[in-house]
Coordinates of C-alpha atoms and ligand atoms in Angstrom, one line a residue:
M25 CA 19.2 17.9 -9.4
R26 CA 16.5 20.2 -7.9
I27 CA 13.3 18.2 -7.6
S28 CA 9.9 19.1 -6.4
I29 CA 7.4 16.4 -5.2
I30 CA 3.6 17.0 -5.0
G31 CA 1.9 15.0 -2.2
S32 CA 3.9 14.0 0.9
G33 CA 2.2 10.6 1.5
Y34 CA 3.9 7.2 1.7
V35 CA 5.3 7.4 -1.9
G36 CA 6.0 11.1 -2.1
L37 CA 7.8 11.4 1.2
T38 CA 9.8 8.2 1.0
T39 CA 10.8 8.8 -2.7
G40 CA 11.8 12.5 -2.0
V41 CA 13.9 11.5 1.0
G42 CA 15.5 8.8 -1.1
F43 CA 16.4 11.4 -3.6
A44 CA 17.8 13.8 -1.0
L45 CA 19.9 10.9 0.4
K46 CA 21.5 10.9 -3.1
N47 CA 22.3 14.7 -2.6
H48 CA 19.4 16.0 -4.8
K49 CA 17.7 19.0 -3.3
V50 CA 14.0 18.3 -2.7
W51 CA 10.9 20.5 -2.2
F52 CA 7.9 18.8 -0.9
V53 CA 4.5 20.3 -1.5
D54 CA 1.4 19.4 0.5
V55 CA -2.0 21.0 1.1
D56 CA -1.8 19.7 4.7
K57 CA -0.1 22.4 6.8
R58 CA 0.4 20.0 9.6
K59 CA 2.5 17.7 7.3
V60 CA 4.4 20.6 5.9
D61 CA 5.4 21.8 9.5
M62 CA 6.3 18.4 10.6
I63 CA 8.6 17.7 7.5
N64 CA 10.2 21.1 8.3
R65 CA 11.0 20.1 11.8
A66 CA 12.4 16.8 10.5
T67 CA 9.6 14.7 12.0
S68 CA 7.9 12.2 9.7
P69 CA 4.1 12.5 9.5
I70 CA 3.8 8.7 8.7
Y71 CA 5.3 5.7 10.3
E72 CA 7.8 3.9 8.1
P73 CA 10.9 2.1 9.5
G74 CA 14.0 4.2 8.8
L75 CA 12.1 7.1 7.3
E76 CA 12.4 9.6 10.2
E77 CA 16.2 8.8 10.7
A78 CA 16.8 9.5 7.1
L79 CA 14.6 12.7 7.0
R80 CA 16.5 14.0 10.0
E81 CA 19.9 13.3 8.1
V82 CA 18.8 15.1 4.8
H83 CA 17.1 17.8 6.8
S84 CA 20.3 18.6 8.7
K85 CA 22.2 18.9 5.5
G86 CA 19.6 21.4 4.3
L87 CA 18.6 19.2 1.4
V88 CA 14.8 19.1 2.1
R89 CA 12.2 21.7 2.5
A90 CA 8.3 21.5 2.6
T91 CA 5.9 24.1 1.5
L92 CA 2.3 24.8 0.9
S93 CA 3.2 26.8 -2.2
Y94 CA 3.4 25.1 -5.7
E95 CA 4.8 28.4 -7.0
E96 CA 7.8 28.4 -4.6
A97 CA 8.6 24.7 -5.1
I98 CA 8.2 24.7 -9.0
K99 CA 10.1 27.8 -9.5
S100 CA 13.0 26.4 -7.4
T101 CA 13.3 23.1 -9.3
E102 CA 13.8 21.6 -12.7
I103 CA 11.6 18.5 -12.3
T104 CA 8.3 17.9 -10.6
F105 CA 7.0 14.5 -9.4
I106 CA 3.2 14.0 -8.8
A107 CA 2.6 11.6 -5.9
V108 CA -1.0 12.1 -4.9
P109 CA -3.6 9.4 -4.4
T110 CA -5.8 8.0 -7.2
P111 CA -8.7 6.4 -5.4
T112 CA -11.3 4.3 -7.0
K113 CA -15.0 5.4 -7.0
D114 CA -17.7 3.1 -5.8
D115 CA -18.4 1.9 -9.4
G116 CA -14.8 0.8 -9.9
S117 CA -13.7 3.8 -12.0
I118 CA -10.6 5.8 -11.2
D119 CA -11.2 9.0 -9.3
L120 CA -9.0 11.8 -10.9
R121 CA -10.1 14.6 -8.6
F122 CA -6.5 15.0 -6.9
I123 CA -4.6 14.4 -10.2
E124 CA -6.8 17.1 -11.9
N125 CA -6.4 19.7 -9.2
V126 CA -2.8 19.1 -8.9
S127 CA -2.3 19.4 -12.6
R128 CA -4.1 22.8 -12.6
S129 CA -2.0 24.2 -9.8
I130 CA 1.2 22.9 -11.5
G131 CA 0.1 24.5 -14.7
E132 CA -0.3 27.8 -13.0
A133 CA 3.1 27.6 -11.5
L134 CA 4.7 26.8 -14.8
K135 CA 3.3 29.8 -16.7
D136 CA 6.5 31.5 -17.0
K137 CA 9.1 29.0 -16.2
D138 CA 12.0 27.6 -18.3
K139 CA 12.4 24.0 -19.3
H140 CA 10.7 21.7 -16.8
I141 CA 9.7 18.0 -16.6
V142 CA 6.6 16.7 -15.0
V143 CA 6.7 13.1 -13.9
V144 CA 3.5 11.2 -12.8
K145 CA 4.4 8.8 -10.1
S146 CA 0.8 8.3 -8.9
T147 CA -0.8 5.1 -10.2
V148 CA -2.9 6.1 -13.1
L149 CA -4.6 4.1 -16.0
P150 CA -3.1 4.0 -19.6
G151 CA -3.8 7.4 -21.2
I152 CA -4.2 9.7 -18.1
T153 CA -0.6 11.2 -18.0
E154 CA -1.1 12.1 -21.6
N155 CA -4.9 13.0 -21.9
V156 CA -5.3 14.4 -18.4
V157 CA -2.1 15.7 -16.7
K158 CA -0.3 16.8 -19.9
E159 CA -3.6 18.3 -21.4
I160 CA -4.4 20.3 -18.3
I161 CA -0.9 21.5 -17.7
K162 CA -0.4 22.5 -21.3
Q163 CA -3.8 24.4 -21.3
V164 CA -3.3 26.2 -18.0
S165 CA 0.4 27.0 -18.4
K166 CA 0.4 27.8 -22.0
N167 CA 4.0 26.9 -21.9
D168 CA 5.7 24.8 -24.6
N169 CA 8.8 24.0 -22.7
I170 CA 7.4 21.3 -20.6
Y171 CA 8.3 17.6 -20.8
F172 CA 6.3 14.7 -19.5
A173 CA 7.0 11.3 -18.1
M174 CA 5.4 8.4 -16.1
N175 CA 7.6 6.6 -13.5
P176 CA 5.5 4.2 -11.5
E177 CA 6.4 3.4 -8.0
F178 CA 6.8 -0.2 -6.6
L179 CA 7.5 0.4 -3.0
R180 CA 5.8 -1.4 -0.3
E181 CA 4.6 0.0 2.9
G182 CA 6.6 -1.0 5.9
R183 CA 9.7 -1.4 3.6
A184 CA 9.4 1.9 1.7
M185 CA 12.8 3.2 2.5
E186 CA 14.4 -0.2 1.6
D187 CA 12.5 -0.4 -1.7
V188 CA 13.1 3.2 -2.8
L189 CA 16.9 2.8 -2.2
N190 CA 17.1 -0.6 -3.8
P191 CA 14.4 -1.0 -6.4
D192 CA 14.2 -4.3 -8.5
R193 CA 13.7 -2.1 -11.5
V194 CA 12.8 1.4 -12.5
V195 CA 10.3 1.9 -15.1
I196 CA 10.3 5.1 -17.1
G197 CA 7.6 6.0 -19.6
V198 CA 8.7 9.1 -21.8
E199 CA 8.1 10.6 -25.1
D200 CA 11.3 12.6 -25.7
E201 CA 15.1 12.4 -25.2
Y202 CA 15.3 15.2 -22.7
A203 CA 13.1 13.7 -20.0
K204 CA 14.6 10.3 -20.7
E205 CA 18.2 11.5 -20.2
K206 CA 17.2 13.4 -17.0
L207 CA 15.4 10.5 -15.5
L208 CA 18.1 8.1 -16.4
S209 CA 20.9 10.1 -14.7
L210 CA 18.6 10.5 -11.7
Y211 CA 17.9 6.7 -11.2
K212 CA 21.5 5.6 -12.2
D213 CA 22.4 6.2 -8.5
F214 CA 19.7 3.8 -7.4
V215 CA 20.0 0.8 -9.8
S216 CA 22.3 -0.6 -12.6
E217 CA 21.3 0.7 -16.0
D218 CA 20.1 -2.7 -17.2
R219 CA 17.4 -2.5 -14.7
I220 CA 16.1 0.8 -15.9
L221 CA 13.4 0.2 -18.6
I222 CA 12.5 3.0 -21.1
M223 CA 9.1 2.8 -22.7
P224 CA 6.2 4.7 -24.0
I225 CA 4.2 6.5 -21.3
R226 CA 1.2 4.3 -21.7
S227 CA 3.2 1.1 -21.2
A228 CA 4.7 2.4 -18.0
E229 CA 1.1 3.1 -16.7
L230 CA 0.1 -0.4 -17.5
V231 CA 3.2 -2.0 -16.0
K232 CA 2.0 -0.7 -12.6
Y233 CA -1.5 -2.1 -12.9
S234 CA -0.3 -5.4 -14.3
S235 CA 2.2 -5.9 -11.4
N236 CA -0.3 -5.2 -8.6
A237 CA -3.0 -7.3 -10.3
F238 CA -0.6 -10.1 -10.6
L239 CA 0.5 -10.0 -7.1
S240 CA -3.1 -9.8 -6.0
M241 CA -3.9 -12.8 -8.2
K242 CA -1.0 -14.9 -6.6
I243 CA -2.6 -14.2 -3.1
S244 CA -6.1 -15.0 -4.2
Y245 CA -4.8 -18.2 -6.0
S246 CA -3.1 -19.3 -2.7
N247 CA -6.3 -18.5 -0.8
L248 CA -8.3 -20.6 -3.2
I249 CA -6.0 -23.6 -2.9
G250 CA -6.1 -22.8 0.8
R251 CA -9.8 -23.5 0.9
L252 CA -9.2 -26.8 -0.9
A253 CA -6.3 -27.7 1.4
K254 CA -8.4 -27.0 4.6
R255 CA -11.3 -29.2 3.5
L256 CA -8.6 -31.9 2.7
G257 CA -6.7 -31.5 6.0
I258 CA -3.7 -30.3 4.1
D259 CA -1.4 -27.4 5.2
V260 CA -1.4 -24.9 2.4
Y261 CA 1.9 -23.4 3.5
E262 CA 3.7 -26.8 2.8
V263 CA 2.1 -26.9 -0.6
M264 CA 2.9 -23.4 -1.5
D265 CA 6.6 -23.7 -0.2
A266 CA 7.0 -26.5 -2.7
V267 CA 5.1 -24.8 -5.6
G268 CA 7.0 -21.5 -5.0
M269 CA 10.4 -23.2 -5.2
D270 CA 9.8 -23.4 -9.0
K271 CA 11.6 -20.5 -10.3
R272 CA 8.9 -19.8 -12.8
I273 CA 6.4 -19.2 -10.0
G274 CA 8.4 -17.8 -7.0
R275 CA 7.5 -18.2 -3.3
D276 CA 6.6 -14.4 -2.7
F277 CA 3.0 -13.5 -2.4
L278 CA 1.8 -16.9 -2.0
N279 CA 1.0 -16.7 1.7
A280 CA -2.7 -17.6 2.2
G281 CA -4.6 -16.0 4.9
L282 CA -7.2 -13.1 5.5
G283 CA -6.4 -11.7 2.0
F284 CA -4.9 -8.5 0.8
G285 CA -5.8 -4.8 1.9
G286 CA -4.0 -1.6 1.8
S287 CA -4.4 1.4 -0.3
C288 CA -3.3 -0.2 -3.4
F289 CA -4.2 -3.9 -4.4
P290 CA -8.0 -3.6 -3.8
K291 CA -8.4 -0.2 -5.6
D292 CA -6.0 -1.1 -8.5
V293 CA -7.6 -4.5 -9.3
K294 CA -11.0 -2.8 -9.2
A295 CA -9.8 0.0 -11.5
L296 CA -8.2 -2.3 -13.9
S297 CA -11.2 -4.6 -14.1
Y298 CA -13.6 -1.6 -14.7
F299 CA -11.2 -0.1 -17.3
T300 CA -10.8 -3.5 -19.2
K301 CA -14.6 -3.7 -19.4
S302 CA -14.9 -0.2 -20.7
L303 CA -12.7 -1.2 -23.6
N304 CA -15.0 -4.3 -24.3
V305 CA -12.4 -6.7 -23.5
R306 CA -14.1 -9.6 -21.8
N307 CA -12.6 -10.5 -18.4
T308 CA -13.8 -12.2 -15.2
L309 CA -10.4 -13.0 -13.7
W310 CA -10.0 -9.9 -11.7
E311 CA -13.5 -10.0 -10.5
E312 CA -12.8 -13.4 -9.2
V313 CA -9.5 -12.3 -7.6
L314 CA -11.5 -9.6 -5.6
E315 CA -14.3 -12.0 -4.9
I316 CA -12.0 -14.6 -3.3
N317 CA -10.3 -11.8 -1.3
E318 CA -13.7 -10.4 0.0
T319 CA -14.9 -13.9 1.1
Q320 CA -11.8 -15.0 3.0
I321 CA -13.2 -13.3 6.2
G322 CA -16.4 -15.3 5.9
E323 CA -14.3 -18.4 5.6
L324 CA -12.6 -17.6 8.9
I325 CA -16.0 -16.8 10.6
N326 CA -17.4 -20.3 9.5
I327 CA -14.4 -22.1 11.0
M328 CA -14.7 -20.1 14.2
K329 CA -18.4 -21.1 14.4
S330 CA -17.7 -24.8 13.6
V331 CA -15.6 -24.7 16.8
V332 CA -17.2 -22.5 19.3
G333 CA -20.8 -22.5 17.9
S334 CA -22.6 -19.2 17.4
L335 CA -20.6 -16.1 18.1
K336 CA -23.6 -14.3 19.5
G337 CA -22.7 -13.0 23.1
K338 CA -19.1 -14.2 22.7
E339 CA -16.1 -12.1 23.8
I340 CA -13.3 -12.1 21.3
V341 CA -9.7 -10.7 21.2
V342 CA -8.6 -9.6 17.8
L343 CA -4.7 -9.1 17.4
G344 CA -3.5 -6.8 14.6
L345 CA -5.4 -4.0 13.0
S346 CA -3.2 -2.6 10.3
F347 CA -3.4 -4.0 6.8
K348 CA -0.1 -5.6 7.1
P349 CA 2.8 -5.6 9.8
D350 CA 5.2 -2.7 10.2
T351 CA 2.7 0.0 9.3
D352 CA 0.1 1.9 11.0
D353 CA -2.0 2.1 7.7
I354 CA -5.5 0.6 8.3
R355 CA -6.9 1.3 4.8
E356 CA -8.8 -1.7 3.4
S357 CA -7.4 -3.6 6.5
R358 CA -8.9 -7.1 6.6
A359 CA -8.8 -7.0 10.4
L360 CA -11.2 -4.1 10.7
K361 CA -13.5 -5.8 8.2
L362 CA -13.3 -9.0 10.3
I363 CA -14.3 -7.0 13.4
K364 CA -17.3 -5.5 11.6
K365 CA -18.2 -9.0 10.7
L366 CA -17.9 -10.2 14.3
I367 CA -20.2 -7.4 15.4
D368 CA -22.7 -8.4 12.7
E369 CA -22.6 -11.9 14.2
K370 CA -23.6 -10.3 17.4
A371 CA -20.4 -10.9 19.3
E372 CA -20.7 -9.3 22.8
K373 CA -17.3 -7.5 22.9
V374 CA -14.3 -7.3 20.6
Y375 CA -10.9 -6.4 22.3
A376 CA -8.8 -5.1 19.6
H377 CA -4.9 -4.8 19.9
D378 CA -2.2 -3.4 17.6
P379 CA 1.2 -2.0 18.5
I380 CA 0.9 1.1 16.5
A381 CA -2.4 1.4 14.4
I382 CA -5.0 1.7 17.2
D383 CA -5.4 5.5 16.8
N384 CA -6.0 5.2 13.1
A385 CA -8.3 2.2 13.7
K386 CA -10.4 4.3 16.2
K387 CA -11.0 6.9 13.6
E388 CA -12.3 4.4 11.1
L389 CA -14.3 2.1 13.4
S390 CA -15.9 3.2 16.7
H391 CA -18.4 1.1 18.2
D392 CA -19.7 0.3 21.7
K393 CA -18.8 -3.3 21.2
V394 CA -15.2 -2.7 20.4
E395 CA -12.6 -1.8 23.0
Y396 CA -9.1 -0.9 21.8
I397 CA -6.4 -2.0 24.1
Y398 CA -2.8 -0.8 23.8
D399 CA -1.3 -3.5 26.0
L400 CA -1.0 -6.9 24.4
Q401 CA -1.0 -8.8 27.7
D402 CA -4.0 -6.8 29.0
A403 CA -5.8 -7.5 25.7
L404 CA -5.1 -11.2 25.8
S405 CA -6.4 -11.3 29.5
R406 CA -9.8 -10.1 28.4
A407 CA -11.1 -13.3 26.7
D408 CA -10.4 -16.8 25.7
I409 CA -11.2 -16.6 22.1
V410 CA -8.3 -15.0 20.1
V411 CA -8.2 -14.2 16.4
I412 CA -4.8 -13.2 14.8
A413 CA -5.6 -11.0 12.0
T414 CA -2.1 -9.3 11.2
E415 CA 1.2 -11.1 11.5
W416 CA 3.1 -8.6 13.7
E417 CA 6.5 -10.0 15.1
M418 CA 5.2 -9.5 18.6
Y419 CA 2.4 -12.1 18.1
K420 CA 4.8 -14.9 17.3
N421 CA 5.4 -16.0 20.9
E422 CA 3.7 -19.3 21.5
E423 CA 3.5 -18.7 25.3
L424 CA 1.3 -15.8 24.9
Y425 CA -1.6 -18.1 23.9
K426 CA -1.5 -20.6 26.9
D427 CA -5.1 -22.0 27.2
K428 CA -6.5 -19.9 24.6
I429 CA -8.8 -20.8 21.7
V430 CA -6.8 -19.5 18.9
F431 CA -8.0 -18.8 15.2
D432 CA -5.0 -17.7 13.1
G433 CA -5.8 -15.7 10.0
R434 CA -2.1 -15.4 9.0
R435 CA -0.3 -18.6 10.1
V436 CA 1.5 -16.8 12.8
I437 CA 1.8 -19.5 15.4
R438 CA 1.7 -23.3 15.7
G439 CA -0.6 -23.1 18.7
E440 CA 1.7 -25.3 20.8
H441 CA 0.4 -24.2 24.2
A442 CA -3.1 -23.1 23.0
R443 CA -6.2 -25.0 24.3
Y444 CA -7.3 -25.2 20.8
Y445 CA -5.8 -23.9 17.5
E446 CA -7.2 -23.7 14.2
G447 CA -5.7 -22.0 11.0
L448 CA -7.7 -20.4 8.2
S449 CA -6.1 -22.7 5.6
W450 CA -3.8 -25.1 7.3
Ligands
UGA502 C1 1.7 -3.1 -2.9 C2 2.9 -3.6 -3.8 O1 3.6 -4.8 -3.1 C3 3.9 -2.6 -4.1 O2 5.0 -3.1 -5.0 C4 3.3 -1.4 -4.7 O3 4.1 -0.4 -4.9 C5 2.2 -0.8 -3.8 O4 1.2 -1.9 -3.4 C6 1.5 0.2 -4.5 O5 0.8 0.1 -5.4 O6 1.7 1.5 -3.9 P1 1.7 -2.7 -0.2 O7 0.2 -2.3 -0.5 O8 2.4 -1.5 0.6 O9 2.4 -2.7 -1.5 O10 1.8 -4.0 0.6 P2 2.1 -5.4 0.2 O11 3.3 -5.9 1.0 O12 2.1 -5.7 -1.3 O13 0.9 -6.2 0.8 C7 -0.4 -6.0 0.4 C8 -1.5 -6.8 1.1 O14 -1.3 -8.2 0.6 C9 -1.4 -6.9 2.5 O15 -2.7 -6.8 3.2 C10 -0.8 -8.3 2.9 O16 -1.2 -8.8 4.1 C11 -1.3 -9.1 1.8 N1 -0.5 -10.3 1.4 C12 0.8 -10.1 0.9 C13 -1.0 -11.5 1.5 O17 -2.2 -11.8 2.1 N2 -0.2 -12.7 1.2 C14 1.0 -12.4 0.7 O18 1.6 -13.5 0.3 C15 1.5 -11.2 0.4

């Protein structure tokens, strides 16, 4: 198949490279010339394990091409995926700026095009594919030969290639046979047919929010049990290992700690909560999920204070800045929120380390009290108080923490050699 993908971020790029690995020809469209040039040189603009190798492979076979031009990409292809961000505004409503602009540009490029399918991969609330994307494209293109679909993406950053190539399930929201058959034949190469779920477009849109909100809820649930466990001197991980062994519950996403960050969970739960209220459906569940998440950092700060007293004037090492390991993404990272809180508490200096996210962190948080240190040993040599904020593999070595006072926000170590060790909920 000939496929165009609008937006070369985590979702667009990894999905497109995944299609190309199955021998489909893929055109990437992006407004960022730097990204376009990098993809055309077979260099990945984002860090994602396995992505650059895969990109090199499909590039060498002539299966991928990036362009700034919608016209070029859409005219050369038969199906277009939209994979641009859908951020949340401050009030919790979904921000459709990118989706609307992209839909207009797609509409322009589809003016005289023959049969074409437009698939929304971006996370959008129920109704948006039909009422916004389809409406705009039909209005601008005046073309009746366009078919629409919604196909949510469930990949995790840091494991994106793995998830794209081996999805648990594929959800396809469609309203006609043509788009259904095309998408079925595209995805049959990735997953067995019983794991491809066909449904109305709005249902597919809701599956995505429902999945992300459920996983967020599992995390906040564990964090709440974690607070209880901490006060009782119980290790919440021991409890959750047992709870999660019940097949009906499952052990995944029950890891208590500093909470969830990233570009999806916080914004999706906020948007779902706002949307639910706008339909006059009473709900407090998702607000509670977010509230627990936001206050986890305060829980850790209180634990730190109970051990070392006031944080005023203290020098502190913070390990891990990305929102989770194996990514350089710092969006909604709990670690950066924690550092801001340490500064609010008047800490004298924060020495911040991360194996790959420092450059991104610097853009988000630059402060004279924060010094970013690229070398782990060097960072650890700067102060005695250490906080582990992201569970990078390299932090798992007990020897690193000899004679340190360690506060573990992700249950990374046992603190065998530490002078003092305290976990957030264990
Ligand atoms: C999440 C979903 O897992 C994907 O299925 C989805 O496609 C994606 O959002 C999206 O909507 O695009 P991602 O944000 O990449 O993926 O990362 P996760 O691995 O889900 O982790 C999210 C956050 O939850 C991280 O900050 C992580 O540290 C935290 N987390 C995760 C916990 O605190 N405890 C856990 O047990 C698991």
